[in-house]
Coordinates of C-alpha atoms in Angstrom, one line a residue:
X6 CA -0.5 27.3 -122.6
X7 CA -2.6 27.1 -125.4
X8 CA -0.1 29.1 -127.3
X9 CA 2.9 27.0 -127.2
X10 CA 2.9 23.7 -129.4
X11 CA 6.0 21.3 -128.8
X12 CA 7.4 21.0 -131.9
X13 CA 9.9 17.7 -131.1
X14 CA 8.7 14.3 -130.8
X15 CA 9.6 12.6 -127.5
X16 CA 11.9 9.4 -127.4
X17 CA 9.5 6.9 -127.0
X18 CA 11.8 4.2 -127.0
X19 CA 13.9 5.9 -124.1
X20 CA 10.6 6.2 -122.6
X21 CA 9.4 3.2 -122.8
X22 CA 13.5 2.1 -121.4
X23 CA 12.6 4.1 -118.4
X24 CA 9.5 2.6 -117.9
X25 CA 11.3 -1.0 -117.6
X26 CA 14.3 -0.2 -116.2
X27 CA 11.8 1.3 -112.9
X28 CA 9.9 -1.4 -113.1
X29 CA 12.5 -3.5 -112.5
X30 CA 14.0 -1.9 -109.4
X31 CA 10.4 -1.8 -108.0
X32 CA 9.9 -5.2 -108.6
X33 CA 13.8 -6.1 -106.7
X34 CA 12.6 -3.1 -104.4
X35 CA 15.3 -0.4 -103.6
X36 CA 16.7 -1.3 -100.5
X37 CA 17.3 -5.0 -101.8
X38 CA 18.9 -3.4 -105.0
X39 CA 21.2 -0.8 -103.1
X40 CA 22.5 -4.2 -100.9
X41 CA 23.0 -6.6 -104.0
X42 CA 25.2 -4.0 -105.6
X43 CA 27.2 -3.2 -102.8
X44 CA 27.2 -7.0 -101.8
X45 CA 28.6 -7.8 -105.4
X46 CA 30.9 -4.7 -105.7
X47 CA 32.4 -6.0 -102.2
X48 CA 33.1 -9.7 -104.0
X49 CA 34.7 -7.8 -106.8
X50 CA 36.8 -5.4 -104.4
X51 CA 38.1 -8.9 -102.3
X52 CA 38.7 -10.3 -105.5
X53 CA 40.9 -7.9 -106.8
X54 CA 42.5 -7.1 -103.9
X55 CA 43.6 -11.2 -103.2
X56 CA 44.6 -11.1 -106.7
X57 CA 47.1 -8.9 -105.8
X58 CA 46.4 -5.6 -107.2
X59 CA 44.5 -2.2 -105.5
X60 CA 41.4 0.2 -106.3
X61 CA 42.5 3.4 -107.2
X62 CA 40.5 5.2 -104.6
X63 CA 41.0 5.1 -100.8
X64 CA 38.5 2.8 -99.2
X65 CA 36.2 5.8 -97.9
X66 CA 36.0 7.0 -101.5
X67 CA 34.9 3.4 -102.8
X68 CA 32.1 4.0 -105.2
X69 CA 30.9 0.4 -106.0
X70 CA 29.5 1.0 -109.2
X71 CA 32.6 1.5 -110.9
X72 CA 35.5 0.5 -109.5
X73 CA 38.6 1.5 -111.0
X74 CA 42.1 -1.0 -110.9
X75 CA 44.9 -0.7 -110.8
X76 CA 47.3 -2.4 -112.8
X77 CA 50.8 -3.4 -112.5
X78 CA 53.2 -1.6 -113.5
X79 CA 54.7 -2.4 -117.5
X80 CA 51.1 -4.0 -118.6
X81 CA 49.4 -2.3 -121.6
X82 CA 45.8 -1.3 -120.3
X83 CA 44.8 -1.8 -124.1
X84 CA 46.1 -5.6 -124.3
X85 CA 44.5 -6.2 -121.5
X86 CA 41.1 -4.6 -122.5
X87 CA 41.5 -6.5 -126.0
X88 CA 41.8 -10.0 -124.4
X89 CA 38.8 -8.9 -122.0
X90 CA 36.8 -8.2 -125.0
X91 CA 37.6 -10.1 -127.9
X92 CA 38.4 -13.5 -125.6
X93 CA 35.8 -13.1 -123.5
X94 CA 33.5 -10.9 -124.5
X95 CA 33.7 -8.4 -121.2
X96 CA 33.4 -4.8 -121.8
X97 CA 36.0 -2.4 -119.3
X98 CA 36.7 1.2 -119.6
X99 CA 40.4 2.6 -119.6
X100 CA 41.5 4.7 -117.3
X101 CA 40.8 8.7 -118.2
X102 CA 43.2 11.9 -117.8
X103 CA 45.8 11.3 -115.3
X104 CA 45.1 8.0 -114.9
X105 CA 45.5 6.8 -118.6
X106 CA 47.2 3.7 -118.9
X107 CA 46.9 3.3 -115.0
X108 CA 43.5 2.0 -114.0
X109 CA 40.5 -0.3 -115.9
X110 CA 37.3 0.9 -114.8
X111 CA 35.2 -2.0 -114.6
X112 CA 31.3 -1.1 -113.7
X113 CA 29.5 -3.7 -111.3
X114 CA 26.0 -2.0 -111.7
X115 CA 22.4 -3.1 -113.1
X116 CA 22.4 -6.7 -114.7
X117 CA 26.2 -6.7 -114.7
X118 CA 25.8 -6.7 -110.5
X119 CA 25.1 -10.4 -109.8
X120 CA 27.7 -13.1 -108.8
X121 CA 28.2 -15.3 -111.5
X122 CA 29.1 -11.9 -114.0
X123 CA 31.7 -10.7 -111.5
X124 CA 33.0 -14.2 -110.7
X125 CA 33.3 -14.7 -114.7
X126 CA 34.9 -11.0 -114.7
X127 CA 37.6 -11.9 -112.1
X128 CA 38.2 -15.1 -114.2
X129 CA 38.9 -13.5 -117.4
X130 CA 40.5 -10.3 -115.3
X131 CA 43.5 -13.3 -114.2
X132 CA 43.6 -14.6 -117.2
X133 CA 44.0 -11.5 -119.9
X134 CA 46.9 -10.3 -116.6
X135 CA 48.6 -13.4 -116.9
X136 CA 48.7 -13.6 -120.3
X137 CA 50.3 -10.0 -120.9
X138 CA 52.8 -11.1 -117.7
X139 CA 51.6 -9.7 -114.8
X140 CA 52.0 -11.8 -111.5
X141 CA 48.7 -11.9 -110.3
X142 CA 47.1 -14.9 -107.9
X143 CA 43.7 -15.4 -110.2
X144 CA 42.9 -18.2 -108.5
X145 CA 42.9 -16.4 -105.2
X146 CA 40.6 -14.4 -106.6
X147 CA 37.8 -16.0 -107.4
X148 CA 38.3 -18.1 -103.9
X149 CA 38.1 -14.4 -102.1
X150 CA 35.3 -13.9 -104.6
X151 CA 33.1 -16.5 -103.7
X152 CA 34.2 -16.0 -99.7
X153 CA 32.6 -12.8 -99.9
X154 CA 29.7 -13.8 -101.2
X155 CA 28.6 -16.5 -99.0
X156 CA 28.8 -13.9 -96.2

């Protein structure tokens, strides 16, 4: 009413964010989006997987925006997220709570969601593993990677 005045200034720069970041999934359209993130979340999953390791949920929990790995046992989640980031310039979360030191949770979501970021993920994933000792099959990988996303 007249006798109100908003004394705040909106975030016009998060406005103007939202603004783009709808355009963009009206431009993709929402269907399409919902089946490129699942498409690429499912590469990632088959990746991991013939890598040799696991996602922490069960398969009916899967949330394909953030998937959350599991490591081998003995491998410092913090080595690993190091050689992610400072080799290869790949963001992942650590595991929270009871699952600190467990899991990585790696997003697969909005520009991050397209092939050739989770086939360079997978890449990097195998090759910060390997290099703190972990038996993993990188290489297998990426071929179950790619496999999955010529379906």
């Amino acid at each position: 009413g007249e006798e109100r005045a908003y004394h705040h200034t909106a975030p016009v720069s998060n406005v103007f964010a939202l603004r783009e970041a709808l355009r963009l999934v009206a431009e993709e359209g929402i269907e399409q989006r919902w089946a490129r993130h699942e498409r690429v979340a499912g590469a990632l999953r088959a990746g991991v997987e013939a890598m040799g390791l696991s996602l922490n949920p069960e398969p009916e929990y899967w949330l394909p925006s953030l998937n959350a790995v599991r490591l081998p046992e003995a491998v410092d989640d913090g080595a690993v997220i190091d050689v992610l980031l400072e080799r290869h310039g790949i963001e992942v979360a650590p595991g929270l709570g009871g699952l600190s030191g467990e899991i990585l949770r790696i997003g697969c979501m909005g520009p991050s969601a397209r092939p050739k970021n989770v086939l360079g993920l997978l890449a990097a994933l195998g090759d910060a593993l390997e290099q703190e000792g972990a038996s993993v099959d990188g290489a297998a990988g990426l071929e179950a990677a790619r496999e999955a996303l010529a379906d």
